[in-house]
PDB file of C-alpha atoms in Angstrom:
ATOM      1  CA  UNK A1499       1.312  -0.342   1.463  1.00 93.00           C
ATOM      2  CA  UNK A1500       2.349  -2.423   4.305  1.00 94.00           C
ATOM      3  CA  UNK A1501       0.825  -1.271   7.700  1.00 93.00           C
ATOM      4  CA  UNK A1502      -1.389   1.392   5.939  1.00 92.00           C
ATOM      5  CA  UNK A1503      -4.276  -0.958   6.094  1.00 89.00           C
ATOM      6  CA  UNK A1504      -7.415   1.026   7.099  1.00 86.00           C
ATOM      7  CA  UNK A1505      -9.527   0.471   3.933  1.00 91.00           C
ATOM      8  CA  UNK A1506     -11.117  -2.923   4.039  1.00 91.00           C
ATOM      9  CA  UNK A1507     -13.911  -4.625   2.671  1.00 92.00           C
ATOM     10  CA  UNK A1508     -16.899  -6.391   4.516  1.00 90.00           C
ATOM     11  CA  UNK A1509     -15.253  -9.924   3.110  1.00 91.00           C
ATOM     12  CA  UNK A1510     -11.704  -8.801   4.343  1.00 92.00           C
ATOM     13  CA  UNK A1511     -10.189  -7.440   0.976  1.00 96.00           C
ATOM     14  CA  UNK A1512      -7.645  -4.784   1.286  1.00 96.00           C
ATOM     15  CA  UNK A1513      -7.578  -1.567  -0.467  1.00 96.00           C
ATOM     16  CA  UNK A1514      -3.960  -1.613  -0.923  1.00 97.00           C
ATOM     17  CA  UNK A1515      -4.281  -5.486  -1.985  1.00 97.00           C
ATOM     18  CA  UNK A1516      -6.215  -4.109  -5.213  1.00 98.00           C
ATOM     19  CA  UNK A1517      -4.350  -0.691  -5.549  1.00 97.00           C
ATOM     20  CA  UNK A1518      -0.709  -2.632  -6.087  1.00 98.00           C
ATOM     21  CA  UNK A1519      -2.671  -5.165  -8.407  1.00 98.00           C
ATOM     22  CA  UNK A1520      -4.396  -2.609 -10.966  1.00 98.00           C
ATOM     23  CA  UNK A1521      -1.227  -0.769 -10.684  1.00 98.00           C
ATOM     24  CA  UNK A1522       0.982  -4.152 -11.596  1.00 98.00           C
ATOM     25  CA  UNK A1523      -1.273  -4.870 -14.140  1.00 98.00           C
ATOM     26  CA  UNK A1524      -0.961  -1.214 -15.811  1.00 98.00           C
ATOM     27  CA  UNK A1525       2.339  -1.196 -15.334  1.00 98.00           C
ATOM     28  CA  UNK A1526       3.033  -4.369 -17.484  1.00 98.00           C
ATOM     29  CA  UNK A1527       0.381  -3.239 -20.379  1.00 98.00           C
ATOM     30  CA  UNK A1528       2.313   0.089 -20.260  1.00 98.00           C
ATOM     31  CA  UNK A1529       5.993  -0.669 -20.961  1.00 98.00           C
ATOM     32  CA  UNK A1530       4.753  -3.276 -23.553  1.00 98.00           C
ATOM     33  CA  UNK A1531       3.823  -0.052 -25.459  1.00 97.00           C
ATOM     34  CA  UNK A1532       6.762   1.258 -24.564  1.00 97.00           C
ATOM     35  CA  UNK A1533       6.319   3.621 -21.504  1.00 97.00           C
ATOM     36  CA  UNK A1534       8.799   3.585 -18.887  1.00 97.00           C
ATOM     37  CA  UNK A1535       6.889   3.077 -15.823  1.00 98.00           C
ATOM     38  CA  UNK A1536       8.368   4.031 -12.360  1.00 98.00           C
ATOM     39  CA  UNK A1537       6.144   2.403  -9.217  1.00 98.00           C
ATOM     40  CA  UNK A1538       6.524   4.177  -5.606  1.00 96.00           C
ATOM     41  CA  UNK A1539       5.781   0.517  -4.724  1.00 96.00           C
ATOM     42  CA  UNK A1540       5.731  -2.738  -6.163  1.00 97.00           C
ATOM     43  CA  UNK A1541       5.400  -5.065  -3.373  1.00 97.00           C
ATOM     44  CA  UNK A1542       2.971  -4.969   0.670  1.00 96.00           C
ATOM     45  CA  UNK A1543       4.978  -2.610   2.207  1.00 95.00           C
ATOM     46  CA  UNK A1544       4.885   0.943   3.101  1.00 95.00           C
ATOM     47  CA  UNK A1545       7.670   3.894   2.760  1.00 95.00           C
ATOM     48  CA  UNK A1546       7.812   5.038   6.145  1.00 96.00           C
ATOM     49  CA  UNK A1547       5.602   3.751   9.309  1.00 94.00           C
ATOM     50  CA  UNK A1548       4.110   7.553   9.890  1.00 95.00           C
ATOM     51  CA  UNK A1549       1.766   7.783   6.631  1.00 94.00           C
ATOM     52  CA  UNK A1550       2.854  11.720   6.371  1.00 95.00           C
ATOM     53  CA  UNK A1551       6.595  10.568   6.129  1.00 97.00           C
ATOM     54  CA  UNK A1552       5.124   7.620   3.616  1.00 96.00           C
ATOM     55  CA  UNK A1553       3.682  10.327   1.109  1.00 96.00           C
ATOM     56  CA  UNK A1554       6.324  12.638   1.375  1.00 97.00           C
ATOM     57  CA  UNK A1555       8.567  10.177   0.328  1.00 97.00           C
ATOM     58  CA  UNK A1556       5.748   9.697  -2.379  1.00 96.00           C
ATOM     59  CA  UNK A1557       5.976  13.123  -3.693  1.00 97.00           C
ATOM     60  CA  UNK A1558       9.737  13.427  -3.297  1.00 97.00           C
ATOM     61  CA  UNK A1559      10.236  10.141  -5.593  1.00 96.00           C
ATOM     62  CA  UNK A1560       7.800  11.094  -8.059  1.00 94.00           C
ATOM     63  CA  UNK A1561       9.720  14.597  -8.339  1.00 96.00           C
ATOM     64  CA  UNK A1562      12.835  13.226  -8.712  1.00 95.00           C
ATOM     65  CA  UNK A1563      11.881  11.297 -11.568  1.00 95.00           C
ATOM     66  CA  UNK A1564      10.548  13.749 -13.322  1.00 95.00           C
ATOM     67  CA  UNK A1565       7.766  11.503 -14.830  1.00 95.00           C
ATOM     68  CA  UNK A1566       5.638  12.842 -17.896  1.00 95.00           C
ATOM     69  CA  UNK A1567       2.618  12.350 -15.810  1.00 96.00           C
ATOM     70  CA  UNK A1568       1.952  11.219 -11.915  1.00 98.00           C
ATOM     71  CA  UNK A1569      -0.849   8.958 -11.386  1.00 98.00           C
ATOM     72  CA  UNK A1570      -1.940   8.199  -7.969  1.00 98.00           C
ATOM     73  CA  UNK A1571      -4.299   4.639  -7.763  1.00 98.00           C
ATOM     74  CA  UNK A1572      -7.194   4.188  -5.020  1.00 97.00           C
ATOM     75  CA  UNK A1573     -10.025   2.461  -4.107  1.00 97.00           C
ATOM     76  CA  UNK A1574     -12.761   4.188  -2.053  1.00 97.00           C
ATOM     77  CA  UNK A1575     -15.070   4.020   1.031  1.00 96.00           C
ATOM     78  CA  UNK A1576     -17.600   5.625   2.625  1.00 96.00           C
ATOM     79  CA  UNK A1577     -19.942   4.815   5.813  1.00 96.00           C
ATOM     80  CA  UNK A1578     -23.480   5.271   3.079  1.00 97.00           C
ATOM     81  CA  UNK A1579     -22.589   1.343   1.969  1.00 97.00           C
ATOM     82  CA  UNK A1580     -25.169   2.596  -1.019  1.00 98.00           C
ATOM     83  CA  UNK A1581     -22.283   5.404  -2.412  1.00 98.00           C
ATOM     84  CA  UNK A1582     -20.125   3.555  -5.245  1.00 98.00           C
ATOM     85  CA  UNK A1583     -18.510   4.134  -9.035  1.00 98.00           C
ATOM     86  CA  UNK A1584     -15.484   6.187  -9.642  1.00 98.00           C
ATOM     87  CA  UNK A1585     -14.441   9.221  -9.369  1.00 98.00           C
ATOM     88  CA  UNK A1586     -11.039  11.162 -10.749  1.00 98.00           C
ATOM     89  CA  UNK A1587      -9.539  13.605  -8.906  1.00 98.00           C
ATOM     90  CA  UNK A1588      -7.134  17.428 -10.348  1.00 98.00           C
ATOM     91  CA  UNK A1589      -5.211  19.098  -7.502  1.00 95.00           C
ATOM     92  CA  UNK A1590      -7.284  22.172  -6.825  1.00 90.00           C
ATOM     93  CA  UNK A1591      -5.121  25.084  -7.178  1.00 73.00           C
ATOM     94  CA  UNK A1592      -6.508  27.153  -3.670  1.00 67.00           C
ATOM     95  CA  UNK A1593      -3.246  28.565  -2.652  1.00 78.00           C
ATOM     96  CA  UNK A1594      -0.593  31.305  -4.070  1.00 89.00           C
ATOM     97  CA  UNK A1595       2.029  29.446  -0.999  1.00 92.00           C
ATOM     98  CA  UNK A1596       1.566  26.396  -2.516  1.00 93.00           C
ATOM     99  CA  UNK A1597       2.205  27.384  -5.983  1.00 94.00           C
ATOM    100  CA  UNK A1598       5.340  29.274  -4.776  1.00 94.00           C
ATOM    101  CA  UNK A1599       6.925  26.657  -3.217  1.00 95.00           C
ATOM    102  CA  UNK A1600       6.936  24.622  -5.948  1.00 95.00           C
ATOM    103  CA  UNK A1601       8.482  27.063  -8.181  1.00 95.00           C
ATOM    104  CA  UNK A1602      11.015  27.661  -5.593  1.00 95.00           C
ATOM    105  CA  UNK A1603      11.325  23.983  -5.273  1.00 96.00           C
ATOM    106  CA  UNK A1604      12.469  23.740  -9.290  1.00 96.00           C
ATOM    107  CA  UNK A1605      16.474  23.546  -9.955  1.00 95.00           C
ATOM    108  CA  UNK A1606      17.298  25.613 -13.164  1.00 95.00           C
ATOM    109  CA  UNK A1607      18.132  22.190 -14.759  1.00 94.00           C
ATOM    110  CA  UNK A1608      14.891  20.253 -13.493  1.00 96.00           C
ATOM    111  CA  UNK A1609      12.814  23.751 -15.354  1.00 96.00           C
ATOM    112  CA  UNK A1610      15.255  22.940 -18.451  1.00 95.00           C
ATOM    113  CA  UNK A1611      14.419  19.460 -19.117  1.00 94.00           C
ATOM    114  CA  UNK A1612      10.709  20.131 -17.430  1.00 92.00           C
ATOM    115  CA  UNK A1613      10.592  22.764 -21.118  1.00 92.00           C
ATOM    116  CA  UNK A1614      12.650  20.987 -23.257  1.00 91.00           C
ATOM    117  CA  UNK A1615      15.740  23.574 -22.822  1.00 91.00           C
ATOM    118  CA  UNK A1616      19.186  23.416 -22.993  1.00 90.00           C
ATOM    119  CA  UNK A1617      19.893  25.512 -20.443  1.00 91.00           C
ATOM    120  CA  UNK A1618      18.155  28.457 -18.287  1.00 93.00           C
ATOM    121  CA  UNK A1619      20.686  31.457 -17.735  1.00 92.00           C
ATOM    122  CA  UNK A1620      19.464  33.395 -15.525  1.00 95.00           C
ATOM    123  CA  UNK A1621      16.815  33.705 -12.406  1.00 94.00           C
ATOM    124  CA  UNK A1622      13.834  35.366 -13.673  1.00 94.00           C
ATOM    125  CA  UNK A1623      13.978  33.077 -16.467  1.00 95.00           C
ATOM    126  CA  UNK A1624      13.772  30.313 -14.473  1.00 96.00           C
ATOM    127  CA  UNK A1625      11.379  31.783 -12.286  1.00 95.00           C
ATOM    128  CA  UNK A1626       9.237  32.673 -15.481  1.00 96.00           C
ATOM    129  CA  UNK A1627       9.493  29.215 -16.779  1.00 97.00           C
ATOM    130  CA  UNK A1628       9.079  27.333 -13.725  1.00 96.00           C
ATOM    131  CA  UNK A1629       5.466  29.200 -14.114  1.00 96.00           C
ATOM    132  CA  UNK A1630       4.602  27.438 -17.471  1.00 96.00           C
ATOM    133  CA  UNK A1631       6.002  24.232 -15.970  1.00 96.00           C
ATOM    134  CA  UNK A1632       2.992  24.314 -13.542  1.00 96.00           C
ATOM    135  CA  UNK A1633       0.246  26.291 -16.045  1.00 95.00           C
ATOM    136  CA  UNK A1634       1.112  23.245 -18.662  1.00 95.00           C
ATOM    137  CA  UNK A1635       0.670  20.852 -16.191  1.00 96.00           C
ATOM    138  CA  UNK A1636      -2.687  22.216 -15.799  1.00 95.00           C
ATOM    139  CA  UNK A1637      -3.757  21.974 -18.745  1.00 95.00           C
ATOM    140  CA  UNK A1638      -2.692  18.134 -19.220  1.00 96.00           C
ATOM    141  CA  UNK A1639      -3.746  16.910 -15.436  1.00 97.00           C
ATOM    142  CA  UNK A1640      -7.262  18.037 -17.418  1.00 97.00           C
ATOM    143  CA  UNK A1641      -7.039  16.647 -20.938  1.00 97.00           C
ATOM    144  CA  UNK A1642      -5.448  12.875 -18.814  1.00 98.00           C
ATOM    145  CA  UNK A1643      -8.622  13.465 -16.420  1.00 98.00           C
ATOM    146  CA  UNK A1644     -11.080  13.743 -19.548  1.00 98.00           C
ATOM    147  CA  UNK A1645      -9.524  10.752 -20.779  1.00 98.00           C
ATOM    148  CA  UNK A1646      -9.631   8.246 -18.019  1.00 98.00           C
ATOM    149  CA  UNK A1647     -13.220   9.685 -16.743  1.00 98.00           C
ATOM    150  CA  UNK A1648     -14.351   8.519 -21.043  1.00 98.00           C
ATOM    151  CA  UNK A1649     -12.729   5.342 -20.986  1.00 98.00           C
ATOM    152  CA  UNK A1650     -14.104   4.523 -17.376  1.00 98.00           C
ATOM    153  CA  UNK A1651     -17.720   5.367 -18.706  1.00 98.00           C
ATOM    154  CA  UNK A1652     -17.818   3.962 -21.538  1.00 98.00           C
ATOM    155  CA  UNK A1653     -16.407   0.790 -20.107  1.00 98.00           C
ATOM    156  CA  UNK A1654     -17.502   0.299 -16.408  1.00 98.00           C
ATOM    157  CA  UNK A1655     -20.570  -0.106 -14.957  1.00 97.00           C
ATOM    158  CA  UNK A1656     -21.130   1.320 -12.061  1.00 98.00           C
ATOM    159  CA  UNK A1657     -22.160   5.491 -11.255  1.00 98.00           C
ATOM    160  CA  UNK A1658     -20.169   7.999 -12.718  1.00 98.00           C
ATOM    161  CA  UNK A1659     -18.728  10.579  -9.684  1.00 98.00           C
ATOM    162  CA  UNK A1660     -17.536  12.798 -12.501  1.00 98.00           C
ATOM    163  CA  UNK A1661     -13.921  14.847 -12.266  1.00 98.00           C
ATOM    164  CA  UNK A1662     -13.049  16.872  -9.416  1.00 98.00           C
ATOM    165  CA  UNK A1663     -10.898  19.164  -7.819  1.00 96.00           C
ATOM    166  CA  UNK A1664      -8.682  18.121  -4.492  1.00 96.00           C
ATOM    167  CA  UNK A1665      -6.180  18.719  -2.458  1.00 94.00           C
ATOM    168  CA  UNK A1666      -4.440  15.153  -1.640  1.00 96.00           C
ATOM    169  CA  UNK A1667      -0.962  15.578  -0.806  1.00 96.00           C
ATOM    170  CA  UNK A1668       0.641  13.459  -3.236  1.00 96.00           C
ATOM    171  CA  UNK A1669      -1.142  15.556  -6.469  1.00 97.00           C
ATOM    172  CA  UNK A1670      -1.158  18.462  -4.176  1.00 96.00           C
ATOM    173  CA  UNK A1671       2.914  18.656  -4.423  1.00 96.00           C
ATOM    174  CA  UNK A1672       3.413  16.949  -7.379  1.00 96.00           C
ATOM    175  CA  UNK A1673       5.323  18.793 -10.332  1.00 96.00           C
ATOM    176  CA  UNK A1674       4.426  17.248 -12.789  1.00 97.00           C
ATOM    177  CA  UNK A1675       1.304  16.537 -14.256  1.00 97.00           C
ATOM    178  CA  UNK A1676      -0.996  14.608 -11.400  1.00 97.00           C
ATOM    179  CA  UNK A1677      -3.946  12.498 -11.358  1.00 98.00           C
ATOM    180  CA  UNK A1678      -5.658  10.583  -8.551  1.00 98.00           C
ATOM    181  CA  UNK A1679      -7.980   8.038  -9.526  1.00 98.00           C
ATOM    182  CA  UNK A1680     -10.406   6.758  -6.729  1.00 98.00           C
ATOM    183  CA  UNK A1681     -11.626   3.258  -8.966  1.00 98.00           C
ATOM    184  CA  UNK A1682     -14.708   1.882  -6.999  1.00 98.00           C
ATOM    185  CA  UNK A1683     -16.116   2.142  -3.504  1.00 98.00           C
ATOM    186  CA  UNK A1684     -14.757  -1.349  -1.290  1.00 97.00           C
ATOM    187  CA  UNK A1685     -17.752  -0.262   0.897  1.00 97.00           C
ATOM    188  CA  UNK A1686     -20.336  -1.208  -1.359  1.00 97.00           C
ATOM    189  CA  UNK A1687     -21.470  -4.479  -1.872  1.00 97.00           C
ATOM    190  CA  UNK A1688     -21.740  -4.483  -5.938  1.00 97.00           C
ATOM    191  CA  UNK A1689     -18.043  -2.358  -5.845  1.00 97.00           C
ATOM    192  CA  UNK A1690     -16.446  -5.063  -3.563  1.00 97.00           C
ATOM    193  CA  UNK A1691     -17.917  -7.874  -5.279  1.00 97.00           C
ATOM    194  CA  UNK A1692     -16.583  -6.690  -9.152  1.00 98.00           C
ATOM    195  CA  UNK A1693     -13.209  -5.612  -7.487  1.00 98.00           C
ATOM    196  CA  UNK A1694     -12.709  -8.610  -5.938  1.00 97.00           C
ATOM    197  CA  UNK A1695     -12.642 -10.338  -9.972  1.00 98.00           C
ATOM    198  CA  UNK A1696      -9.278 -10.746 -11.501  1.00 98.00           C
ATOM    199  CA  UNK A1697     -11.221  -9.411 -14.866  1.00 98.00           C
ATOM    200  CA  UNK A1698     -12.369  -6.348 -13.554  1.00 98.00           C
ATOM    201  CA  UNK A1699      -8.613  -5.938 -12.306  1.00 98.00           C
ATOM    202  CA  UNK A1700      -7.853  -5.951 -15.334  1.00 98.00           C
ATOM    203  CA  UNK A1701     -10.386  -4.428 -17.046  1.00 98.00           C
ATOM    204  CA  UNK A1702      -9.717  -1.202 -15.252  1.00 98.00           C
ATOM    205  CA  UNK A1703      -6.505  -1.326 -15.970  1.00 98.00           C
ATOM    206  CA  UNK A1704      -7.150  -1.648 -19.594  1.00 98.00           C
ATOM    207  CA  UNK A1705      -8.589   1.632 -19.715  1.00 98.00           C
ATOM    208  CA  UNK A1706      -6.472   2.986 -17.488  1.00 98.00           C
ATOM    209  CA  UNK A1707      -3.619   2.103 -20.118  1.00 98.00           C
ATOM    210  CA  UNK A1708      -6.039   2.977 -23.258  1.00 98.00           C
ATOM    211  CA  UNK A1709      -6.413   6.561 -21.324  1.00 98.00           C
ATOM    212  CA  UNK A1710      -2.861   6.638 -20.638  1.00 98.00           C
ATOM    213  CA  UNK A1711      -1.660   5.897 -24.012  1.00 98.00           C
ATOM    214  CA  UNK A1712      -3.950   8.500 -25.609  1.00 97.00           C
ATOM    215  CA  UNK A1713      -2.585  11.268 -23.453  1.00 96.00           C
ATOM    216  CA  UNK A1714       1.183  10.512 -24.645  1.00 95.00           C
ATOM    217  CA  UNK A1715      -0.420  10.101 -28.114  1.00 93.00           C
ATOM    218  CA  UNK A1716      -1.454  13.647 -27.651  1.00 90.00           C
ATOM    219  CA  UNK A1717       1.837  14.777 -26.566  1.00 82.00           C
ATOM    220  CA  UNK A1718       4.036  12.824 -28.580  1.00 69.00           C
TER     221      UNK A1718
END
């Protein structure tokens, strides 16, 4: 949001506008179903003028709130205007240093809450259970990604680009199950036309909501 507005279609549609609109529709659907939703933004503004600082603030917010899932919503672009379709990303676990840093960042209170414990008594137990939190996150990320993939594959008339792993900053450093979704390519003429339509944005939010509710049903 705000000054971070690099992705723009030929007709002038900004990614930040699509992302926010779909996210607000999704929020309303989830809240109507009894889900508590925290938005990293609910208007056209940035959290910091520098992109890296902006991403840090989003990660800090997510880790402070300790949500049951962290969903990052985007629209894509490519130099090849033929590229289109949706993509779903889960964090790539390619560094023991990242895992170590996330474990060290968790307080005993956070670990206890995430694991449903009343307290954590020793440092050794804290380290072991923090590792268990991250292991559970990996399992749940795959389940959420698969639920979104199944809904999009059945409900959208576009290319299925699959579930992938990537080191995107906000999902890489989340200490909750985290999934990043690329809804469609704004750089593709057909994709741009779809994303411009209110009915299509509603469909995207409905499919995402259905997937999230399936995820929560799995872990009720």
